[in-house]
Structures are given as C-alpha cells and as structure tokens.
C-alpha cells in the first residue's frame, strides 16, 4: 500500500493526537523565531515535543506514571514528589525509563512518527531521549548564556537561560540538578532546575555517593547518569535537606584460617572496635565512634561481614579490611542502590543482620510495659533479663508470622546471653 509522503494541512496529524496537522505538529511554524528570542524558541520547541508525547500516550499514561512513581521516590528523603519537582519526574519517565527491550517511551514515539515530523521537532525529541539528569556547578555567565561544569563528567557546557544571571564574588557557589538538552544549535535545560548552595561540602557528599554507585555497578559515569536518574535525584535531595543516605550496605569477605586470626587479633586490639556480643556462632564488633545508624563488623569462622547504614561507615570498614588483606575480593550482599533483593545464596546472612538490627532498635526503645525505660536499661538491673524475656514471651504468644517469631527469638537469645 502506497504511503503518503506529504501531509496536507487538513490531514490527521500522524503523531496520533487526533487533531488536524495544521492544529498540531504544523503549529511549529508559529513558534517564536530563533532570532527574536533563542531561549523562548527552543523552550517552546521542547514543550511542543513533550506535548506530543503526552497526547500520544494519554490512554495509559496515568497508570504508567503511578506504577513507576514509587521507584522514582524510593531514594528521596520523604519518599514523595514535591509539586515543583513534577517536571523532573515527568522528564525521567519520558526519557530514562525503559522497557524490557531497552526502549523508552520517546524511543517508541520516534520509531512510529519521526519520518512525518518537522526536523526541529525530531531533533529536539532525539536530544531529549539522549539527555540525562546530572549535577552542574555554575562556573560563569554572560548575558543569557550560562557556563556550567558537570561535577561527575568534568565537561563544561554553555546553556542558554531565560534571563541574565548576575553572579557576585560574595555569592555562594551554586549546584544545579538539571537535564541538559544538547541541540545542534545550542544547549538548554529541560523543565525544572533544582538549585543548591554548595557551602557545607554538598558537592563532596554528592560525588562520594555517586562514586559508591559506580563501584557497585562497575560502570562509567555517563551510563550511570542515564540509567539511574532516580538515584541522582535522591542523592541531591538528601544533600539539599542535609540528611544522610541510609544505604543498608552489607558486604562479605571470605577468609582462610590465617586471615581470620589476623582480623580477630586486630579487632580485639583496635581502639576503633569493641566486641559487643557473641551470637549464632559469630563475633559482633561495634565501632567505638558510630557516625549514624547501625554499623557492625561480624566475624565468623570463614568470613567477615561489614554492615553499615551510612557511607562513611562503609568506607571505614572496607578500609580496615583492605589495610590487613589488600586486594581481598569483596561481595556486596545488599545495598539500597542495588535495586534488587539479596542473592538467595546470601539471604540467611541478610536476615541474620536484619534480626540483629531490629534487636538493637528494640533494646534501645522506651517501652510502656517497662515504665518508659528501654530494655537495655532494664537488663542492667537485678533480674532485669528475666523481666525482659517475660515480655518477649508474651509477644511470641501473639505473633503469627514466622519471620517475626524468628526476630523475637533472636532478641531472646541476646537477652539470655546478657543474663549469663
């Protein structure tokens, strides 16, 4: 069947909007001329491109947005999208989220419609599909042109902005979370640009966490930025709200007898670690100066585990092992940024750490049954362990789920060890 090569103004627009060509993609001719206002011209072009996507996928867009929203917010502080950040999420949805075939929604739209599209719109959509979220440091400005440096890639680019930005020497250095559209004629940012003052090591915080991500996936920064925009957003959000990222990092090194003896000797003699308890045939060491959250080194017969909530403790434990066993292979069992459950091979170890973490939380939480005291405080009293274990037995009698029973049983073991 012969295909129409030229569209009439009153023909249905091939983008799928249901409108006539003159009222849809044909309106590109009415966009502000580039010589009148470059920013308005290219910004309208990008807005028009996104409108095409919105119309084309309108039938199932709401359902799709809801399905992936929890994935995007998983790494943010409050696990929600502020209204002013909706455009950041929408861009990520259009241009970064890919299906099992590795194709984005924009990729499908281009495959179906690009031969009918005006060249400026096609180039804009292609640039958007290749774009990614990154963090930029402002390095200069002239008129409506801003010079920015990507803090991960080290590249410097010129982008056009709506109005001139007046920079003063006394102004704090600014970091931008933005998606850059690299068009043949110029560069500009897509949608909302989030700004952050870099005055309390915010840039260092962001870069250290992306280095952590890079080491997890053993990939280069350019791929990470495109594949994990939701993590970039989450790290930037934590930096902006001065909140540490809870990584739930668990990693393992397998040891021979000599390596185990070396580690045990150093752990027992090091001022940085103290032996907290021995449970389930393992020696549990706690850092004398915890940064935040849960942090342990766990020594078994043939392995040592590092468990840390925050990055600084991850680095501290890894450096400790590397200083004694340089080049020793390590396996990450669990991490917030892995986006997958632990390998079944390590599920028992993962659950063991979870039980100990929950135990520490329970022991250090005030309880009404204990007159507002913590179980840890009660355990220091005469017959305190007996009182705490009695409460745990009452809990056990009311629990149905096996996993919860295992956690309570573990706490009982910890308390019984204290009693002895």
mmCIF file of C-alpha atoms in Angstrom:
data_model
loop_
_atom_site.group_PDB
_atom_site.id
_atom_site.type_symbol
_atom_site.label_atom_id
_atom_site.label_comp_id
_atom_site.label_asym_id
_atom_site.label_seq_id
_atom_site.Cartn_x
_atom_site.Cartn_y
_atom_site.Cartn_z
ATOM 1 C CA UNK A 1 0.000 0.000 0.000
ATOM 2 C CA UNK A 2 1.459 3.359 -1.008
ATOM 3 C CA UNK A 3 2.323 5.676 1.866
ATOM 4 C CA UNK A 4 1.545 9.360 1.784
ATOM 5 C CA UNK A 5 4.826 11.264 1.603
ATOM 6 C CA UNK A 6 3.444 14.770 2.005
ATOM 7 C CA UNK A 7 0.834 15.813 4.501
ATOM 8 C CA UNK A 8 -1.905 18.301 3.782
ATOM 9 C CA UNK A 9 -2.759 20.909 6.403
ATOM 10 C CA UNK A 10 -6.173 19.324 6.982
ATOM 11 C CA UNK A 11 -4.900 15.731 7.151
ATOM 12 C CA UNK A 12 -4.917 13.921 10.523
ATOM 13 C CA UNK A 13 -1.624 14.557 12.296
ATOM 14 C CA UNK A 14 0.450 11.340 12.166
ATOM 15 C CA UNK A 15 1.644 11.896 15.751
ATOM 16 C CA UNK A 16 -1.589 10.273 16.887
ATOM 17 C CA UNK A 17 -3.110 13.272 18.638
ATOM 18 C CA UNK A 18 -6.343 13.016 16.635
ATOM 19 C CA UNK A 19 -6.029 16.633 15.508
ATOM 20 C CA UNK A 20 -5.513 18.038 12.052
ATOM 21 C CA UNK A 21 -1.895 18.519 11.052
ATOM 22 C CA UNK A 22 -2.337 22.320 10.889
ATOM 23 C CA UNK A 23 -3.522 22.342 14.522
ATOM 24 C CA UNK A 24 -0.816 20.015 15.827
ATOM 25 C CA UNK A 25 2.718 19.437 14.540
ATOM 26 C CA UNK A 26 2.082 22.006 11.835
ATOM 27 C CA UNK A 27 1.991 24.670 14.571
ATOM 28 C CA UNK A 28 5.786 24.513 14.788
ATOM 29 C CA UNK A 29 5.829 27.264 12.208
ATOM 30 C CA UNK A 30 4.218 29.540 14.824
ATOM 31 C CA UNK A 31 6.948 29.059 17.440
ATOM 32 C CA UNK A 32 8.894 32.220 18.266
ATOM 33 C CA UNK A 33 11.614 32.726 15.604
ATOM 34 C CA UNK A 34 15.083 31.847 16.875
ATOM 35 C CA UNK A 35 16.496 35.281 16.031
ATOM 36 C CA UNK A 36 13.807 37.042 18.131
ATOM 37 C CA UNK A 37 14.373 35.095 21.375
ATOM 38 C CA UNK A 38 16.564 31.958 21.261
ATOM 39 C CA UNK A 39 15.524 30.732 24.707
ATOM 40 C CA UNK A 40 11.790 31.156 24.023
ATOM 41 C CA UNK A 41 12.197 29.470 20.629
ATOM 42 C CA UNK A 42 13.933 26.328 21.912
ATOM 43 C CA UNK A 43 11.933 26.182 25.132
ATOM 44 C CA UNK A 44 8.681 26.242 23.117
ATOM 45 C CA UNK A 45 10.117 23.556 20.870
ATOM 46 C CA UNK A 46 10.869 21.307 23.869
ATOM 47 C CA UNK A 47 7.419 21.991 25.331
ATOM 48 C CA UNK A 48 5.823 21.093 21.999
ATOM 49 C CA UNK A 49 7.811 17.842 21.868
ATOM 50 C CA UNK A 50 6.633 16.847 25.352
ATOM 51 C CA UNK A 51 3.044 17.724 24.465
ATOM 52 C CA UNK A 52 3.222 15.257 21.572
ATOM 53 C CA UNK A 53 4.319 12.524 23.970
ATOM 54 C CA UNK A 54 1.585 13.379 26.430
ATOM 55 C CA UNK A 55 -1.108 13.162 23.739
ATOM 56 C CA UNK A 56 0.308 10.057 22.112
ATOM 57 C CA UNK A 57 0.438 8.027 25.334
ATOM 58 C CA UNK A 58 -2.582 9.607 27.025
ATOM 59 C CA UNK A 59 -4.572 6.352 27.089
ATOM 60 C CA UNK A 60 -2.305 4.579 29.586
ATOM 61 C CA UNK A 61 -0.086 7.401 30.835
ATOM 62 C CA UNK A 62 -1.754 7.840 34.231
ATOM 63 C CA UNK A 63 -1.457 4.155 35.034
ATOM 64 C CA UNK A 64 2.168 4.066 33.905
ATOM 65 C CA UNK A 65 3.066 7.153 35.947
ATOM 66 C CA UNK A 66 1.605 5.627 39.091
ATOM 67 C CA UNK A 67 3.403 2.323 38.511
ATOM 68 C CA UNK A 68 6.872 3.894 38.426
ATOM 69 C CA UNK A 69 6.394 6.795 40.860
ATOM 70 C CA UNK A 70 7.450 4.714 43.871
ATOM 71 C CA UNK A 71 10.619 3.769 42.013
ATOM 72 C CA UNK A 72 11.470 7.421 41.420
ATOM 73 C CA UNK A 73 10.795 8.459 45.027
ATOM 74 C CA UNK A 74 12.489 5.461 46.644
ATOM 75 C CA UNK A 75 15.720 7.394 47.161
ATOM 76 C CA UNK A 76 14.302 10.778 48.184
ATOM 77 C CA UNK A 77 14.138 11.892 51.809
ATOM 78 C CA UNK A 78 10.343 11.945 52.196
ATOM 79 C CA UNK A 79 9.534 9.298 49.562
ATOM 80 C CA UNK A 80 7.296 11.757 47.743
ATOM 81 C CA UNK A 81 7.457 14.223 44.865
ATOM 82 C CA UNK A 82 7.024 17.861 45.728
ATOM 83 C CA UNK A 83 4.678 19.644 43.281
ATOM 84 C CA UNK A 84 7.511 21.833 41.985
ATOM 85 C CA UNK A 85 9.520 18.694 41.134
ATOM 86 C CA UNK A 86 6.833 17.045 38.984
ATOM 87 C CA UNK A 87 8.528 18.100 35.745
ATOM 88 C CA UNK A 88 11.764 16.387 36.876
ATOM 89 C CA UNK A 89 9.791 13.177 37.353
ATOM 90 C CA UNK A 90 7.960 13.567 34.024
ATOM 91 C CA UNK A 91 11.211 14.027 32.103
ATOM 92 C CA UNK A 92 12.680 10.948 33.799
ATOM 93 C CA UNK A 93 9.541 8.983 32.870
ATOM 94 C CA UNK A 94 9.620 10.070 29.208
ATOM 95 C CA UNK A 95 13.331 9.807 28.514
ATOM 96 C CA UNK A 96 15.003 7.452 31.021
ATOM 97 C CA UNK A 97 12.553 4.688 31.944
ATOM 98 C CA UNK A 98 12.964 1.790 29.522
ATOM 99 C CA UNK A 99 11.086 -1.442 28.974
ATOM 100 C CA UNK A 100 12.489 -4.964 28.731
ATOM 101 C CA UNK A 101 13.674 -4.199 25.189
ATOM 102 C CA UNK A 102 15.636 -1.205 26.449
ATOM 103 C CA UNK A 103 13.391 1.344 24.688
ATOM 104 C CA UNK A 104 11.972 4.493 26.274
ATOM 105 C CA UNK A 105 8.524 5.935 25.572
ATOM 106 C CA UNK A 106 10.208 8.612 23.475
ATOM 107 C CA UNK A 107 12.026 5.886 21.547
ATOM 108 C CA UNK A 108 8.719 4.262 20.626
ATOM 109 C CA UNK A 109 7.228 7.608 19.626
ATOM 110 C CA UNK A 110 10.171 8.385 17.360
ATOM 111 C CA UNK A 111 10.053 4.939 15.767
ATOM 112 C CA UNK A 112 6.391 5.441 14.878
ATOM 113 C CA UNK A 113 6.393 9.105 13.881
ATOM 114 C CA UNK A 114 9.789 10.597 13.125
ATOM 115 C CA UNK A 115 9.518 10.321 9.333
ATOM 116 C CA UNK A 116 6.446 12.580 9.479
ATOM 117 C CA UNK A 117 7.885 15.129 11.870
ATOM 118 C CA UNK A 118 9.362 18.512 11.149
ATOM 119 C CA UNK A 119 13.159 18.392 11.502
ATOM 120 C CA UNK A 120 13.387 20.779 14.528
ATOM 121 C CA UNK A 121 10.872 18.721 16.491
ATOM 122 C CA UNK A 122 12.529 15.439 15.558
ATOM 123 C CA UNK A 123 15.972 16.724 16.576
ATOM 124 C CA UNK A 124 14.576 18.025 19.854
ATOM 125 C CA UNK A 125 12.936 14.713 20.738
ATOM 126 C CA UNK A 126 16.099 12.809 19.847
ATOM 127 C CA UNK A 127 18.139 15.149 22.069
ATOM 128 C CA UNK A 128 15.667 14.714 24.902
ATOM 129 C CA UNK A 129 15.798 10.943 24.568
ATOM 130 C CA UNK A 130 19.604 11.096 24.871
ATOM 131 C CA UNK A 131 19.527 13.518 27.814
ATOM 132 C CA UNK A 132 20.078 12.620 31.477
ATOM 133 C CA UNK A 133 19.892 14.166 34.937
ATOM 134 C CA UNK A 134 23.185 15.415 36.269
ATOM 135 C CA UNK A 135 24.586 17.902 38.760
ATOM 136 C CA UNK A 136 26.271 21.037 37.443
ATOM 137 C CA UNK A 137 28.433 23.683 39.056
ATOM 138 C CA UNK A 138 27.964 27.223 37.732
ATOM 139 C CA UNK A 139 31.339 28.484 36.559
ATOM 140 C CA UNK A 140 30.356 31.726 34.817
ATOM 141 C CA UNK A 141 27.706 33.683 32.931
ATOM 142 C CA UNK A 142 27.460 36.222 30.159
ATOM 143 C CA UNK A 143 24.115 37.680 29.170
ATOM 144 C CA UNK A 144 21.651 34.830 28.772
ATOM 145 C CA UNK A 145 24.425 32.256 28.447
ATOM 146 C CA UNK A 146 25.429 30.225 31.486
ATOM 147 C CA UNK A 147 28.649 28.241 31.715
ATOM 148 C CA UNK A 148 28.283 25.053 33.771
ATOM 149 C CA UNK A 149 30.524 22.124 34.603
ATOM 150 C CA UNK A 150 29.229 18.598 35.130
ATOM 151 C CA UNK A 151 30.673 17.596 38.542
ATOM 152 C CA UNK A 152 30.738 13.904 37.571
ATOM 153 C CA UNK A 153 31.984 14.005 33.976
ATOM 154 C CA UNK A 154 34.108 17.155 34.292
ATOM 155 C CA UNK A 155 32.728 18.505 30.995
ATOM 156 C CA UNK A 156 31.973 22.220 30.529
ATOM 157 C CA UNK A 157 29.000 23.439 28.511
ATOM 158 C CA UNK A 158 27.256 26.671 27.602
ATOM 159 C CA UNK A 159 23.487 26.743 28.115
ATOM 160 C CA UNK A 160 21.014 29.484 27.283
ATOM 161 C CA UNK A 161 18.693 30.717 30.027
ATOM 162 C CA UNK A 162 15.621 32.943 30.132
ATOM 163 C CA UNK A 163 17.182 35.977 31.789
ATOM 164 C CA UNK A 164 20.750 37.096 32.573
ATOM 165 C CA UNK A 165 22.098 35.725 35.862
ATOM 166 C CA UNK A 166 24.119 38.232 37.864
ATOM 167 C CA UNK A 167 26.883 36.459 39.777
ATOM 168 C CA UNK A 168 28.785 38.216 42.553
ATOM 169 C CA UNK A 169 32.039 37.079 44.120
ATOM 170 C CA UNK A 170 30.472 37.009 47.577
ATOM 171 C CA UNK A 171 27.598 34.770 46.421
ATOM 172 C CA UNK A 172 27.856 31.096 47.490
ATOM 173 C CA UNK A 173 28.746 28.585 44.792
ATOM 174 C CA UNK A 174 25.612 27.039 43.311
ATOM 175 C CA UNK A 175 24.944 23.448 42.260
ATOM 176 C CA UNK A 176 22.179 22.634 39.786
ATOM 177 C CA UNK A 177 20.294 19.384 39.319
ATOM 178 C CA UNK A 178 19.229 19.602 35.696
ATOM 179 C CA UNK A 179 18.633 17.774 32.431
ATOM 180 C CA UNK A 180 20.556 19.341 29.570
ATOM 181 C CA UNK A 181 19.153 19.206 26.032
ATOM 182 C CA UNK A 182 22.047 19.267 23.571
ATOM 183 C CA UNK A 183 20.598 20.556 20.287
ATOM 184 C CA UNK A 184 22.598 21.136 17.089
ATOM 185 C CA UNK A 185 22.429 24.916 17.551
ATOM 186 C CA UNK A 186 22.568 25.312 21.349
ATOM 187 C CA UNK A 187 22.052 23.749 24.785
ATOM 188 C CA UNK A 188 19.325 24.444 27.315
ATOM 189 C CA UNK A 189 17.881 22.849 30.424
ATOM 190 C CA UNK A 190 14.660 20.880 30.237
ATOM 191 C CA UNK A 191 11.894 21.627 32.724
ATOM 192 C CA UNK A 192 12.612 22.393 36.355
ATOM 193 C CA UNK A 193 16.160 23.148 37.523
ATOM 194 C CA UNK A 194 16.807 22.495 41.229
ATOM 195 C CA UNK A 195 19.401 24.694 42.938
ATOM 196 C CA UNK A 196 21.563 24.028 45.982
ATOM 197 C CA UNK A 197 24.140 26.193 47.744
ATOM 198 C CA UNK A 198 27.467 24.405 47.949
ATOM 199 C CA UNK A 199 28.669 25.684 51.311
ATOM 200 C CA UNK A 200 28.755 22.626 53.611
ATOM 201 C CA UNK A 201 30.550 20.070 51.419
ATOM 202 C CA UNK A 202 27.352 19.306 49.474
ATOM 203 C CA UNK A 203 29.321 18.663 46.270
ATOM 204 C CA UNK A 204 31.667 16.276 48.064
ATOM 205 C CA UNK A 205 28.681 14.437 49.574
ATOM 206 C CA UNK A 206 27.041 14.029 46.166
ATOM 207 C CA UNK A 207 30.228 12.911 44.403
ATOM 208 C CA UNK A 208 31.130 10.386 47.120
ATOM 209 C CA UNK A 209 27.734 8.742 46.829
ATOM 210 C CA UNK A 210 27.949 8.550 43.053
ATOM 211 C CA UNK A 211 31.422 7.008 43.418
ATOM 212 C CA UNK A 212 29.760 4.433 45.674
ATOM 213 C CA UNK A 213 27.171 3.773 42.938
ATOM 214 C CA UNK A 214 29.937 3.491 40.344
ATOM 215 C CA UNK A 215 31.773 0.883 42.433
ATOM 216 C CA UNK A 216 28.562 -1.102 42.891
ATOM 217 C CA UNK A 217 27.836 -1.379 39.172
ATOM 218 C CA UNK A 218 31.384 -1.133 37.815
ATOM 219 C CA UNK A 219 30.170 1.216 35.086
ATOM 220 C CA UNK A 220 31.221 4.634 33.835
ATOM 221 C CA UNK A 221 29.510 7.823 34.953
ATOM 222 C CA UNK A 222 27.831 8.565 31.622
ATOM 223 C CA UNK A 223 25.926 5.250 31.747
ATOM 224 C CA UNK A 224 25.076 5.623 35.439
ATOM 225 C CA UNK A 225 23.581 9.080 34.903
ATOM 226 C CA UNK A 226 21.293 7.788 32.173
ATOM 227 C CA UNK A 227 20.337 4.538 33.886
ATOM 228 C CA UNK A 228 19.863 5.752 37.464
ATOM 229 C CA UNK A 229 18.422 9.255 37.308
ATOM 230 C CA UNK A 230 16.151 8.451 40.257
ATOM 231 C CA UNK A 231 19.226 7.791 42.419
ATOM 232 C CA UNK A 232 20.861 11.049 41.289
ATOM 233 C CA UNK A 233 17.664 12.868 42.260
ATOM 234 C CA UNK A 234 17.606 11.124 45.648
ATOM 235 C CA UNK A 235 21.240 11.923 46.449
ATOM 236 C CA UNK A 236 20.723 15.583 45.515
ATOM 237 C CA UNK A 237 17.586 15.674 47.669
ATOM 238 C CA UNK A 238 19.497 14.290 50.667
ATOM 239 C CA UNK A 239 22.273 16.847 50.144
ATOM 240 C CA UNK A 240 19.724 19.656 49.963
ATOM 241 C CA UNK A 241 17.950 18.546 53.133
ATOM 242 C CA UNK A 242 21.220 17.842 54.995
ATOM 243 C CA UNK A 243 20.198 14.229 55.560
ATOM 244 C CA UNK A 244 22.420 11.146 55.388
ATOM 245 C CA UNK A 245 21.516 8.384 52.915
ATOM 246 C CA UNK A 246 20.589 5.108 54.648
ATOM 247 C CA UNK A 247 22.338 2.593 52.395
ATOM 248 C CA UNK A 248 21.759 -0.651 54.347
ATOM 249 C CA UNK A 249 25.085 -1.817 52.920
ATOM 250 C CA UNK A 250 26.130 -5.417 53.706
ATOM 251 C CA UNK A 251 29.300 -6.888 52.192
ATOM 252 C CA UNK A 252 31.273 -10.073 52.765
ATOM 253 C CA UNK A 253 34.890 -11.230 52.537
ATOM 254 C CA UNK A 254 35.634 -14.984 52.681
ATOM 255 C CA UNK A 255 38.640 -15.851 54.848
ATOM 256 C CA UNK A 256 41.082 -18.665 55.388
ATOM 257 C CA UNK A 257 42.211 -19.582 58.907
ATOM 258 C CA UNK A 258 45.226 -17.286 58.896
ATOM 259 C CA UNK A 259 43.249 -14.297 57.596
ATOM 260 C CA UNK A 260 40.590 -14.847 60.235
ATOM 261 C CA UNK A 261 43.181 -14.938 63.017
ATOM 262 C CA UNK A 262 44.753 -11.734 61.717
ATOM 263 C CA UNK A 263 41.413 -9.908 61.602
ATOM 264 C CA UNK A 264 40.329 -11.181 65.012
ATOM 265 C CA UNK A 265 43.568 -10.071 66.608
ATOM 266 C CA UNK A 266 43.294 -6.589 65.174
ATOM 267 C CA UNK A 267 39.589 -6.226 66.012
ATOM 268 C CA UNK A 268 40.241 -7.166 69.625
ATOM 269 C CA UNK A 269 43.216 -4.826 69.931
ATOM 270 C CA UNK A 270 41.928 -1.908 67.860
ATOM 271 C CA UNK A 271 40.594 1.096 69.745
ATOM 272 C CA UNK A 272 38.137 1.689 66.891
ATOM 273 C CA UNK A 273 36.176 -1.520 67.600
ATOM 274 C CA UNK A 274 34.720 -3.227 70.647
ATOM 275 C CA UNK A 275 33.295 -6.737 70.942
ATOM 276 C CA UNK A 276 29.603 -6.187 71.616
ATOM 277 C CA UNK A 277 28.327 -9.763 71.787
ATOM 278 C CA UNK A 278 28.741 -13.315 70.506
ATOM 279 C CA UNK A 279 25.583 -14.724 68.975
ATOM 280 C CA UNK A 280 24.826 -17.507 66.496
ATOM 281 C CA UNK A 281 28.483 -18.544 66.460
ATOM 282 C CA UNK A 282 29.587 -15.071 65.336
ATOM 283 C CA UNK A 283 31.548 -12.284 66.997
ATOM 284 C CA UNK A 284 29.772 -8.945 66.623
ATOM 285 C CA UNK A 285 32.024 -5.881 66.782
ATOM 286 C CA UNK A 286 30.733 -2.351 67.104
ATOM 287 C CA UNK A 287 32.591 0.783 66.056
ATOM 288 C CA UNK A 288 33.501 2.881 69.095
ATOM 289 C CA UNK A 289 32.527 6.006 67.169
ATOM 290 C CA UNK A 290 29.465 5.360 65.018
ATOM 291 C CA UNK A 291 28.578 8.073 62.532
ATOM 292 C CA UNK A 292 24.865 7.275 62.357
ATOM 293 C CA UNK A 293 22.550 4.307 62.339
ATOM 294 C CA UNK A 294 23.615 0.672 62.512
ATOM 295 C CA UNK A 295 27.247 -0.285 61.935
ATOM 296 C CA UNK A 296 28.895 -3.668 62.658
ATOM 297 C CA UNK A 297 31.821 -5.887 61.749
ATOM 298 C CA UNK A 298 30.792 -9.544 62.135
ATOM 299 C CA UNK A 299 33.452 -12.253 62.234
ATOM 300 C CA UNK A 300 32.620 -15.886 61.535
ATOM 301 C CA UNK A 301 34.732 -18.998 61.019
ATOM 302 C CA UNK A 302 35.365 -18.410 57.342
ATOM 303 C CA UNK A 303 34.117 -14.893 56.613
ATOM 304 C CA UNK A 304 33.753 -11.339 57.856
ATOM 305 C CA UNK A 305 30.714 -9.150 57.215
ATOM 306 C CA UNK A 306 30.584 -5.377 57.135
ATOM 307 C CA UNK A 307 27.153 -3.854 57.828
ATOM 308 C CA UNK A 308 26.670 -0.095 57.603
ATOM 309 C CA UNK A 309 23.850 2.368 57.190
ATOM 310 C CA UNK A 310 25.881 5.393 56.111
ATOM 311 C CA UNK A 311 28.636 5.749 53.545
ATOM 312 C CA UNK A 312 31.318 6.910 55.971
ATOM 313 C CA UNK A 313 30.997 3.660 57.931
ATOM 314 C CA UNK A 314 31.016 1.607 54.706
ATOM 315 C CA UNK A 315 34.324 3.226 53.779
ATOM 316 C CA UNK A 316 35.736 2.844 57.300
ATOM 317 C CA UNK A 317 35.052 -0.911 57.490
ATOM 318 C CA UNK A 318 36.262 -1.552 53.932
ATOM 319 C CA UNK A 319 39.487 0.366 54.575
ATOM 320 C CA UNK A 320 40.039 -1.655 57.762
ATOM 321 C CA UNK A 321 39.835 -4.983 55.905
ATOM 322 C CA UNK A 322 41.859 -3.678 52.938
ATOM 323 C CA UNK A 323 44.637 -2.475 55.250
ATOM 324 C CA UNK A 324 45.098 -6.040 56.553
ATOM 325 C CA UNK A 325 44.147 -8.026 53.444
ATOM 326 C CA UNK A 326 44.957 -5.795 50.466
ATOM 327 C CA UNK A 327 43.264 -6.861 47.243
ATOM 328 C CA UNK A 328 40.929 -9.278 49.028
ATOM 329 C CA UNK A 329 37.798 -9.867 46.933
ATOM 330 C CA UNK A 330 34.587 -8.488 48.399
ATOM 331 C CA UNK A 331 30.958 -9.233 47.540
ATOM 332 C CA UNK A 332 28.159 -6.737 48.211
ATOM 333 C CA UNK A 333 25.177 -8.693 49.558
ATOM 334 C CA UNK A 334 22.763 -5.827 49.983
ATOM 335 C CA UNK A 335 22.510 -2.121 49.225
ATOM 336 C CA UNK A 336 19.693 0.367 48.805
ATOM 337 C CA UNK A 337 21.168 1.269 45.429
ATOM 338 C CA UNK A 338 21.297 -2.269 44.021
ATOM 339 C CA UNK A 339 17.542 -2.172 43.300
ATOM 340 C CA UNK A 340 17.281 -5.936 43.850
ATOM 341 C CA UNK A 341 16.838 -8.316 46.790
ATOM 342 C CA UNK A 342 19.887 -10.230 48.082
ATOM 343 C CA UNK A 343 21.002 -13.287 46.171
ATOM 344 C CA UNK A 344 19.337 -16.420 47.662
ATOM 345 C CA UNK A 345 22.827 -17.672 48.484
ATOM 346 C CA UNK A 346 23.167 -14.830 50.997
ATOM 347 C CA UNK A 347 19.554 -14.495 52.175
ATOM 348 C CA UNK A 348 20.264 -16.207 55.503
ATOM 349 C CA UNK A 349 23.131 -13.824 56.272
ATOM 350 C CA UNK A 350 20.974 -10.857 55.232
ATOM 351 C CA UNK A 351 18.164 -11.961 57.551
ATOM 352 C CA UNK A 352 20.629 -12.526 60.389
ATOM 353 C CA UNK A 353 21.818 -8.911 60.096
ATOM 354 C CA UNK A 354 18.201 -7.730 59.899
ATOM 355 C CA UNK A 355 17.410 -9.586 63.137
ATOM 356 C CA UNK A 356 20.350 -8.006 64.933
ATOM 357 C CA UNK A 357 19.440 -4.549 63.620
ATOM 358 C CA UNK A 358 15.839 -4.962 64.837
ATOM 359 C CA UNK A 359 17.141 -6.270 68.134
ATOM 360 C CA UNK A 360 19.290 -3.174 68.678
ATOM 361 C CA UNK A 361 16.367 -0.947 67.787
ATOM 362 C CA UNK A 362 14.034 -2.743 70.205
ATOM 363 C CA UNK A 363 16.566 -2.839 73.044
ATOM 364 C CA UNK A 364 17.128 0.915 72.830
ATOM 365 C CA UNK A 365 13.485 2.000 72.504
ATOM 366 C CA UNK A 366 11.497 3.037 75.631
ATOM 367 C CA UNK A 367 8.527 0.735 76.291
ATOM 368 C CA UNK A 368 5.327 1.368 78.181
ATOM 369 C CA UNK A 369 5.496 -2.140 79.699
ATOM 370 C CA UNK A 370 8.817 -1.124 81.242
ATOM 371 C CA UNK A 371 7.534 2.170 82.646
ATOM 372 C CA UNK A 372 9.111 4.180 79.863
ATOM 373 C CA UNK A 373 12.539 2.575 80.217
ATOM 374 C CA UNK A 374 14.436 0.815 77.463
ATOM 375 C CA UNK A 375 15.042 -2.951 77.646
ATOM 376 C CA UNK A 376 18.744 -2.122 77.635
ATOM 377 C CA UNK A 377 18.303 -0.172 80.856
ATOM 378 C CA UNK A 378 16.251 -2.953 82.452
ATOM 379 C CA UNK A 379 18.887 -5.556 81.561
ATOM 380 C CA UNK A 380 21.354 -3.712 83.772
ATOM 381 C CA UNK A 381 19.075 -4.153 86.800
ATOM 382 C CA UNK A 382 18.884 -7.176 89.087
ATOM 383 C CA UNK A 383 16.638 -9.831 87.468
ATOM 384 C CA UNK A 384 16.278 -7.448 84.512
ATOM 385 C CA UNK A 385 16.862 -10.140 81.895
ATOM 386 C CA UNK A 386 14.083 -12.275 83.390
ATOM 387 C CA UNK A 387 11.669 -9.344 83.171
ATOM 388 C CA UNK A 388 12.556 -8.547 79.556
ATOM 389 C CA UNK A 389 12.358 -12.191 78.470
ATOM 390 C CA UNK A 390 8.921 -12.453 80.068
ATOM 391 C CA UNK A 391 7.708 -9.564 77.900
ATOM 392 C CA UNK A 392 9.217 -11.207 74.806
ATOM 393 C CA UNK A 393 7.379 -14.452 75.602
ATOM 394 C CA UNK A 394 4.118 -12.512 75.712
ATOM 395 C CA UNK A 395 4.942 -11.074 72.284
ATOM 396 C CA UNK A 396 5.669 -14.535 70.918
ATOM 397 C CA UNK A 397 2.288 -15.810 72.039
ATOM 398 C CA UNK A 398 0.531 -13.187 69.909
ATOM 399 C CA UNK A 399 2.689 -13.391 66.761
ATOM 400 C CA UNK A 400 1.514 -15.304 63.710
ATOM 401 C CA UNK A 401 4.218 -14.691 61.062
ATOM 402 C CA UNK A 402 7.258 -16.972 61.245
ATOM 403 C CA UNK A 403 9.693 -14.188 60.310
ATOM 404 C CA UNK A 404 8.508 -12.031 63.227
ATOM 405 C CA UNK A 405 8.844 -15.009 65.568
ATOM 406 C CA UNK A 406 12.421 -15.507 64.436
ATOM 407 C CA UNK A 407 13.249 -11.886 65.209
ATOM 408 C CA UNK A 408 11.777 -12.130 68.720
ATOM 409 C CA UNK A 409 13.537 -15.442 69.338
ATOM 410 C CA UNK A 410 16.804 -13.807 68.323
ATOM 411 C CA UNK A 411 16.197 -10.942 70.764
ATOM 412 C CA UNK A 412 15.548 -13.529 73.497
ATOM 413 C CA UNK A 413 18.889 -15.176 72.775
ATOM 414 C CA UNK A 414 20.641 -11.806 73.033
ATOM 415 C CA UNK A 415 18.934 -11.104 76.353
ATOM 416 C CA UNK A 416 19.688 -14.594 77.715
ATOM 417 C CA UNK A 417 23.357 -14.071 76.888
ATOM 418 C CA UNK A 418 23.301 -10.901 78.979
ATOM 419 C CA UNK A 419 21.652 -12.814 81.820
ATOM 420 C CA UNK A 420 24.509 -15.311 81.845
#
